[in-house]
Amino acid sequence: MTETAEGKGGGERGVVAPEGAATRRPGEGGGLEEWLEADLGKRPAEEILGWAIRTFRPRIALASSFGVEDVVLIDMWSRIQGDVRVLTLDTGRLPEETYEVMDRIRERYGIAISSYFPETAAVEALEQERGFYSFRRSVEERKHCCGVRKVKPLGRALAGLDAWVTGLRREQAETRSALTHVERDPGHGGMIKVNPLADWSTEQVWSYVRTHEVPYNHLHDRGYPSIGCAPCTRAILPGEDLRAGRWWWERPQTKECGLHLTPREGA
């Protein structure tokens, strides 16, 4: 299952807005198309997330890498509805600190975390044929590795859902500057993708963590604002952007793994 087959071959998923939603305004339980088209910049993240949960449950989940934005959303979801549905991608090369925070989150909120792994045969072929650090040779090689370890497992994780929630923010990267709060995901058949923190600043995120004493990855305290696989993540230097430590040998314009396609990329 390639990224192209996952994202472009399936057509739009049949998401149906709640009956009578057309008479309501976004933020008041409004219909799906209203939320897709509206400027939600002044809507609280809790309101956007709450609308998504009410509209799509039980066919909605939070895809979490357990960075600080994701743990904020887990806490926020638990305050809206106790039954938080969390899925994560275990690439086989995550830092130990990521597993530690996963376990603290599981215990704190009493939730089950659904882990999705890459296919064994695909990983074996990747390492036997291309080596253990092929991702550092070129953008194409790195995206191939991400495809095996992340993109394909995410496709399996999202199967059967109508919507998924992410911790993406515009401030994180140049590639995310046009991010909207509610969008159709061209990478996964047009299903709904909800980004409640799209317009949040880094300070807002950490203020929420401090206020609610949310468990977080200790690598954040060591200069890692963005955390992925261990070989592809380093601490940033003073003055660098938030994702400078991800695939630091590449240009900023290429620093996405294929999980988050823009409408133009999916066209």
mmCIF file of C-alpha atoms in Angstrom:
data_model
loop_
_atom_site.group_PDB
_atom_site.id
_atom_site.type_symbol
_atom_site.label_atom_id
_atom_site.label_comp_id
_atom_site.label_asym_id
_atom_site.label_seq_id
_atom_site.Cartn_x
_atom_site.Cartn_y
_atom_site.Cartn_z
ATOM 1 C CA MET A 1 0.000 0.000 0.000
ATOM 2 C CA THR A 2 1.833 3.104 -1.227
ATOM 3 C CA GLU A 3 1.115 6.700 -0.316
ATOM 4 C CA THR A 4 -0.358 7.233 -3.774
ATOM 5 C CA ALA A 5 -2.622 4.235 -3.462
ATOM 6 C CA GLU A 6 -3.621 5.255 0.029
ATOM 7 C CA GLY A 7 -4.425 8.848 -0.730
ATOM 8 C CA LYS A 8 -5.457 9.281 -4.307
ATOM 9 C CA GLY A 9 -7.225 6.119 -5.295
ATOM 10 C CA GLY A 10 -10.096 5.908 -2.878
ATOM 11 C CA GLY A 11 -12.214 8.957 -3.587
ATOM 12 C CA GLU A 12 -13.852 10.985 -0.830
ATOM 13 C CA ARG A 13 -15.234 9.149 2.152
ATOM 14 C CA GLY A 14 -18.939 9.377 2.783
ATOM 15 C CA VAL A 15 -19.039 11.712 5.788
ATOM 16 C CA VAL A 16 -22.567 12.886 6.545
ATOM 17 C CA ALA A 17 -23.266 16.040 8.531
ATOM 18 C CA PRO A 18 -25.767 15.882 11.411
ATOM 19 C CA GLU A 19 -29.438 16.249 10.471
ATOM 20 C CA GLY A 20 -30.586 19.853 10.638
ATOM 21 C CA ALA A 21 -27.033 21.173 10.845
ATOM 22 C CA ALA A 22 -27.503 23.659 7.994
ATOM 23 C CA THR A 23 -29.476 26.015 10.195
ATOM 24 C CA ARG A 24 -26.655 26.395 12.724
ATOM 25 C CA ARG A 25 -23.510 28.473 12.673
ATOM 26 C CA PRO A 26 -20.001 27.027 13.048
ATOM 27 C CA GLY A 27 -19.252 26.768 16.732
ATOM 28 C CA GLU A 28 -22.913 26.068 17.479
ATOM 29 C CA GLY A 29 -22.990 22.514 16.123
ATOM 30 C CA GLY A 30 -23.119 23.674 12.505
ATOM 31 C CA GLY A 31 -22.936 21.443 9.437
ATOM 32 C CA LEU A 32 -19.746 19.990 8.048
ATOM 33 C CA GLU A 33 -19.442 22.258 5.012
ATOM 34 C CA GLU A 34 -19.834 25.322 7.230
ATOM 35 C CA TRP A 35 -16.910 24.195 9.344
ATOM 36 C CA LEU A 36 -14.812 23.466 6.274
ATOM 37 C CA GLU A 37 -15.473 26.894 4.790
ATOM 38 C CA ALA A 38 -15.549 29.077 7.901
ATOM 39 C CA ASP A 39 -12.729 31.141 9.373
ATOM 40 C CA LEU A 40 -12.353 29.499 12.773
ATOM 41 C CA GLY A 41 -9.438 31.628 13.931
ATOM 42 C CA LYS A 42 -11.374 33.071 16.854
ATOM 43 C CA ARG A 43 -12.938 29.799 17.944
ATOM 44 C CA PRO A 44 -11.386 28.161 21.029
ATOM 45 C CA ALA A 45 -9.580 24.895 20.349
ATOM 46 C CA GLU A 46 -11.879 23.189 22.861
ATOM 47 C CA GLU A 47 -14.890 24.248 20.805
ATOM 48 C CA ILE A 48 -13.438 22.923 17.562
ATOM 49 C CA LEU A 49 -12.412 19.632 19.149
ATOM 50 C CA GLY A 50 -15.754 19.283 20.900
ATOM 51 C CA TRP A 51 -17.636 19.776 17.630
ATOM 52 C CA ALA A 52 -15.483 17.126 15.963
ATOM 53 C CA ILE A 53 -16.018 14.594 18.743
ATOM 54 C CA ARG A 54 -19.794 15.118 18.794
ATOM 55 C CA THR A 55 -20.072 14.975 15.012
ATOM 56 C CA PHE A 56 -17.893 11.971 14.219
ATOM 57 C CA ARG A 57 -17.709 9.708 17.259
ATOM 58 C CA PRO A 58 -17.145 6.815 17.433
ATOM 59 C CA ARG A 59 -15.422 7.020 14.024
ATOM 60 C CA ILE A 60 -12.835 9.607 15.053
ATOM 61 C CA ALA A 61 -9.409 9.282 16.675
ATOM 62 C CA LEU A 62 -6.398 11.371 17.641
ATOM 63 C CA ALA A 63 -3.203 10.400 15.831
ATOM 64 C CA SER A 64 -0.480 11.094 18.369
ATOM 65 C CA SER A 65 3.314 11.070 18.299
ATOM 66 C CA PHE A 66 3.192 12.230 21.935
ATOM 67 C CA GLY A 67 4.805 15.567 21.295
ATOM 68 C CA VAL A 68 3.607 18.432 23.459
ATOM 69 C CA GLU A 69 0.737 19.424 21.147
ATOM 70 C CA ASP A 70 -0.611 15.879 21.130
ATOM 71 C CA VAL A 71 -0.605 15.492 24.910
ATOM 72 C CA VAL A 72 -2.461 18.818 25.154
ATOM 73 C CA LEU A 73 -5.151 17.407 22.867
ATOM 74 C CA ILE A 74 -5.384 14.181 24.871
ATOM 75 C CA ASP A 75 -5.982 16.205 28.026
ATOM 76 C CA MET A 76 -8.446 18.487 26.237
ATOM 77 C CA TRP A 77 -10.369 15.526 24.790
ATOM 78 C CA SER A 78 -10.540 13.853 28.221
ATOM 79 C CA ARG A 79 -12.237 16.970 29.622
ATOM 80 C CA ILE A 80 -14.809 16.968 26.822
ATOM 81 C CA GLN A 81 -15.447 13.227 26.782
ATOM 82 C CA GLY A 82 -13.657 10.704 28.970
ATOM 83 C CA ASP A 83 -13.309 8.010 26.308
ATOM 84 C CA VAL A 84 -10.267 9.281 24.382
ATOM 85 C CA ARG A 85 -9.362 7.267 21.285
ATOM 86 C CA VAL A 86 -5.627 7.518 20.599
ATOM 87 C CA LEU A 87 -3.600 5.834 17.894
ATOM 88 C CA THR A 88 0.154 6.049 17.400
ATOM 89 C CA LEU A 89 2.774 4.833 14.924
ATOM 90 C CA ASP A 90 5.570 2.784 16.444
ATOM 91 C CA THR A 91 8.247 2.974 13.757
ATOM 92 C CA GLY A 92 10.683 0.776 15.650
ATOM 93 C CA ARG A 93 13.151 3.658 15.985
ATOM 94 C CA LEU A 94 11.489 5.925 18.533
ATOM 95 C CA PRO A 95 13.431 7.468 21.443
ATOM 96 C CA GLU A 96 13.075 5.816 24.838
ATOM 97 C CA GLU A 97 11.573 9.045 26.193
ATOM 98 C CA THR A 98 8.625 8.712 23.806
ATOM 99 C CA TYR A 99 7.706 5.309 25.200
ATOM 100 C CA GLU A 100 8.027 6.689 28.721
ATOM 101 C CA VAL A 101 5.554 9.510 28.118
ATOM 102 C CA MET A 102 3.187 7.118 26.346
ATOM 103 C CA ASP A 103 3.045 5.022 29.490
ATOM 104 C CA ARG A 104 2.567 8.055 31.740
ATOM 105 C CA ILE A 105 -0.294 9.257 29.535
ATOM 106 C CA ARG A 106 -1.880 5.802 29.557
ATOM 107 C CA GLU A 107 -1.804 5.704 33.342
ATOM 108 C CA ARG A 108 -2.847 9.329 33.897
ATOM 109 C CA TYR A 109 -5.943 9.188 31.678
ATOM 110 C CA GLY A 110 -6.769 5.490 31.927
ATOM 111 C CA ILE A 111 -6.810 5.059 28.151
ATOM 112 C CA ALA A 112 -5.726 2.325 25.779
ATOM 113 C CA ILE A 113 -3.241 3.446 23.127
ATOM 114 C CA SER A 114 -3.487 1.636 19.792
ATOM 115 C CA SER A 115 0.001 1.182 18.321
ATOM 116 C CA TYR A 116 0.470 0.497 14.617
ATOM 117 C CA PHE A 117 3.724 -0.999 13.370
ATOM 118 C CA PRO A 118 5.296 -1.189 9.929
ATOM 119 C CA GLU A 119 5.032 -4.490 8.079
ATOM 120 C CA THR A 120 7.891 -6.788 9.086
ATOM 121 C CA ALA A 121 8.717 -7.850 5.525
ATOM 122 C CA ALA A 122 8.866 -4.248 4.346
ATOM 123 C CA VAL A 123 11.276 -3.231 7.131
ATOM 124 C CA GLU A 124 13.446 -6.273 6.506
ATOM 125 C CA ALA A 125 13.657 -5.429 2.799
ATOM 126 C CA LEU A 126 14.367 -1.772 3.548
ATOM 127 C CA GLU A 127 17.317 -2.536 5.809
ATOM 128 C CA GLN A 128 18.714 -5.447 3.770
ATOM 129 C CA GLU A 129 18.553 -3.632 0.438
ATOM 130 C CA ARG A 130 19.185 -0.013 1.431
ATOM 131 C CA GLY A 131 21.008 -0.158 4.753
ATOM 132 C CA PHE A 132 20.234 1.228 8.185
ATOM 133 C CA TYR A 133 20.690 4.940 7.403
ATOM 134 C CA SER A 134 19.481 5.135 3.813
ATOM 135 C CA PHE A 135 17.260 8.079 4.778
ATOM 136 C CA ARG A 136 20.317 10.338 4.972
ATOM 137 C CA ARG A 137 21.338 9.797 1.352
ATOM 138 C CA SER A 138 18.549 11.793 -0.299
ATOM 139 C CA VAL A 139 15.054 13.162 0.196
ATOM 140 C CA GLU A 140 13.711 10.317 -1.932
ATOM 141 C CA GLU A 141 15.389 7.688 0.244
ATOM 142 C CA ARG A 142 14.165 9.372 3.401
ATOM 143 C CA LYS A 143 10.592 9.521 2.110
ATOM 144 C CA HIS A 144 10.810 5.853 1.190
ATOM 145 C CA CYS A 145 11.753 5.031 4.782
ATOM 146 C CA CYS A 146 8.934 7.230 6.107
ATOM 147 C CA GLY A 147 6.563 5.528 3.705
ATOM 148 C CA VAL A 148 7.420 2.104 5.092
ATOM 149 C CA ARG A 149 7.557 3.067 8.756
ATOM 150 C CA LYS A 150 4.857 5.755 8.974
ATOM 151 C CA VAL A 151 2.672 6.389 5.926
ATOM 152 C CA LYS A 152 1.539 2.811 5.309
ATOM 153 C CA PRO A 153 0.839 2.080 9.006
ATOM 154 C CA LEU A 154 -1.174 5.314 9.256
ATOM 155 C CA GLY A 155 -3.299 4.177 6.337
ATOM 156 C CA ARG A 156 -4.166 1.020 8.278
ATOM 157 C CA ALA A 157 -4.765 2.998 11.462
ATOM 158 C CA LEU A 158 -7.257 5.347 9.806
ATOM 159 C CA ALA A 159 -9.207 2.616 8.034
ATOM 160 C CA GLY A 160 -12.834 2.708 9.136
ATOM 161 C CA LEU A 161 -12.680 6.249 10.506
ATOM 162 C CA ASP A 162 -14.489 9.310 9.166
ATOM 163 C CA ALA A 163 -12.200 11.867 10.824
ATOM 164 C CA TRP A 164 -8.872 12.189 12.568
ATOM 165 C CA VAL A 165 -7.405 14.815 14.876
ATOM 166 C CA THR A 166 -3.818 16.120 14.791
ATOM 167 C CA GLY A 167 -1.640 18.482 16.787
ATOM 168 C CA LEU A 168 -0.407 20.404 13.738
ATOM 169 C CA ARG A 169 0.210 24.152 14.133
ATOM 170 C CA ARG A 170 0.986 26.811 11.524
ATOM 171 C CA GLU A 171 3.924 28.057 13.568
ATOM 172 C CA GLN A 172 5.698 24.718 13.401
ATOM 173 C CA ALA A 173 7.018 24.907 9.865
ATOM 174 C CA GLU A 174 6.977 26.680 6.531
ATOM 175 C CA THR A 175 5.151 23.674 5.091
ATOM 176 C CA ARG A 176 2.274 24.214 7.562
ATOM 177 C CA SER A 177 1.768 27.961 7.261
ATOM 178 C CA ALA A 178 -1.547 27.627 5.386
ATOM 179 C CA LEU A 179 -3.012 25.023 7.750
ATOM 180 C CA THR A 180 -6.750 25.237 8.461
ATOM 181 C CA HIS A 181 -8.663 23.974 11.488
ATOM 182 C CA VAL A 182 -10.967 21.639 9.576
ATOM 183 C CA GLU A 183 -10.091 20.240 6.168
ATOM 184 C CA ARG A 184 -10.576 17.344 3.808
ATOM 185 C CA ASP A 185 -7.479 15.153 3.822
ATOM 186 C CA PRO A 186 -6.295 14.499 0.257
ATOM 187 C CA GLY A 187 -3.873 11.886 1.533
ATOM 188 C CA HIS A 188 -6.634 9.654 2.898
ATOM 189 C CA GLY A 189 -9.547 9.656 0.495
ATOM 190 C CA GLY A 190 -10.936 13.052 1.492
ATOM 191 C CA MET A 191 -11.739 12.093 5.074
ATOM 192 C CA ILE A 192 -12.018 14.943 7.566
ATOM 193 C CA LYS A 193 -8.900 16.118 9.345
ATOM 194 C CA VAL A 194 -9.227 18.367 12.384
ATOM 195 C CA ASN A 195 -6.365 20.560 13.614
ATOM 196 C CA PRO A 196 -7.728 22.312 16.735
ATOM 197 C CA LEU A 197 -4.394 23.976 17.610
ATOM 198 C CA ALA A 198 -3.710 25.320 14.105
ATOM 199 C CA ASP A 199 -3.413 28.945 15.236
ATOM 200 C CA TRP A 200 -1.887 28.342 18.691
ATOM 201 C CA SER A 201 1.526 29.706 19.586
ATOM 202 C CA THR A 202 4.220 27.701 21.348
ATOM 203 C CA GLU A 203 3.593 29.738 24.491
ATOM 204 C CA GLN A 204 -0.111 28.877 24.431
ATOM 205 C CA VAL A 205 0.738 25.188 24.203
ATOM 206 C CA TRP A 206 3.122 25.277 27.157
ATOM 207 C CA SER A 207 0.790 27.471 29.180
ATOM 208 C CA TYR A 208 -1.875 24.776 28.835
ATOM 209 C CA VAL A 209 0.603 22.087 29.908
ATOM 210 C CA ARG A 210 1.601 24.050 33.007
ATOM 211 C CA THR A 211 -1.962 24.961 33.943
ATOM 212 C CA HIS A 212 -3.260 21.398 33.711
ATOM 213 C CA GLU A 213 -0.029 19.613 34.697
ATOM 214 C CA VAL A 214 -0.077 17.490 31.563
ATOM 215 C CA PRO A 215 2.633 14.794 31.280
ATOM 216 C CA TYR A 216 5.031 15.502 28.412
ATOM 217 C CA ASN A 217 8.123 14.096 26.718
ATOM 218 C CA HIS A 218 11.253 15.025 28.696
ATOM 219 C CA LEU A 219 13.169 15.561 25.456
ATOM 220 C CA HIS A 220 11.315 18.866 25.212
ATOM 221 C CA ASP A 221 13.350 20.032 28.218
ATOM 222 C CA ARG A 222 16.568 19.180 26.374
ATOM 223 C CA GLY A 223 16.012 21.368 23.328
ATOM 224 C CA TYR A 224 13.790 19.087 21.225
ATOM 225 C CA PRO A 225 10.639 21.047 20.270
ATOM 226 C CA SER A 226 9.783 18.459 17.581
ATOM 227 C CA ILE A 227 10.349 14.750 18.167
ATOM 228 C CA GLY A 228 10.262 11.931 15.645
ATOM 229 C CA CYS A 229 12.426 8.870 15.132
ATOM 230 C CA ALA A 230 15.659 8.948 17.111
ATOM 231 C CA PRO A 231 18.099 8.931 14.137
ATOM 232 C CA CYS A 232 16.166 11.747 12.434
ATOM 233 C CA THR A 233 15.808 14.118 15.405
ATOM 234 C CA ARG A 234 18.281 16.359 17.200
ATOM 235 C CA ALA A 235 18.075 19.254 19.613
ATOM 236 C CA ILE A 236 17.826 22.647 17.928
ATOM 237 C CA LEU A 237 20.333 25.458 18.275
ATOM 238 C CA PRO A 238 19.463 28.969 19.538
ATOM 239 C CA GLY A 239 17.591 30.886 16.852
ATOM 240 C CA GLU A 240 16.657 27.834 14.765
ATOM 241 C CA ASP A 241 13.048 27.160 13.832
ATOM 242 C CA LEU A 242 10.954 24.599 15.675
ATOM 243 C CA ARG A 243 11.518 21.780 13.191
ATOM 244 C CA ALA A 244 15.179 22.473 12.435
ATOM 245 C CA GLY A 245 16.086 19.338 14.375
ATOM 246 C CA ARG A 246 14.004 17.079 12.131
ATOM 247 C CA TRP A 247 15.940 15.702 9.114
ATOM 248 C CA TRP A 248 18.405 18.539 9.693
ATOM 249 C CA TRP A 249 20.358 17.656 6.539
ATOM 250 C CA GLU A 250 17.390 18.688 4.340
ATOM 251 C CA ARG A 251 15.958 22.022 3.251
ATOM 252 C CA PRO A 252 12.916 23.293 5.235
ATOM 253 C CA GLN A 253 10.631 22.939 2.210
ATOM 254 C CA THR A 254 11.012 19.130 2.174
ATOM 255 C CA LYS A 255 10.567 18.431 5.883
ATOM 256 C CA GLU A 256 7.354 16.414 5.829
ATOM 257 C CA CYS A 257 7.165 12.640 5.996
ATOM 258 C CA GLY A 258 4.055 12.126 3.868
ATOM 259 C CA LEU A 259 1.520 11.859 6.675
ATOM 260 C CA HIS A 260 0.206 15.372 6.078
ATOM 261 C CA LEU A 261 -0.445 16.288 2.457
ATOM 262 C CA THR A 262 -1.719 19.712 1.441
ATOM 263 C CA PRO A 263 -4.665 19.947 -0.989
ATOM 264 C CA ARG A 264 -2.213 20.883 -3.766
ATOM 265 C CA GLU A 265 0.007 17.868 -3.067
ATOM 266 C CA GLY A 266 -3.009 15.581 -3.043
ATOM 267 C CA ALA A 267 -4.438 16.900 -6.296
#
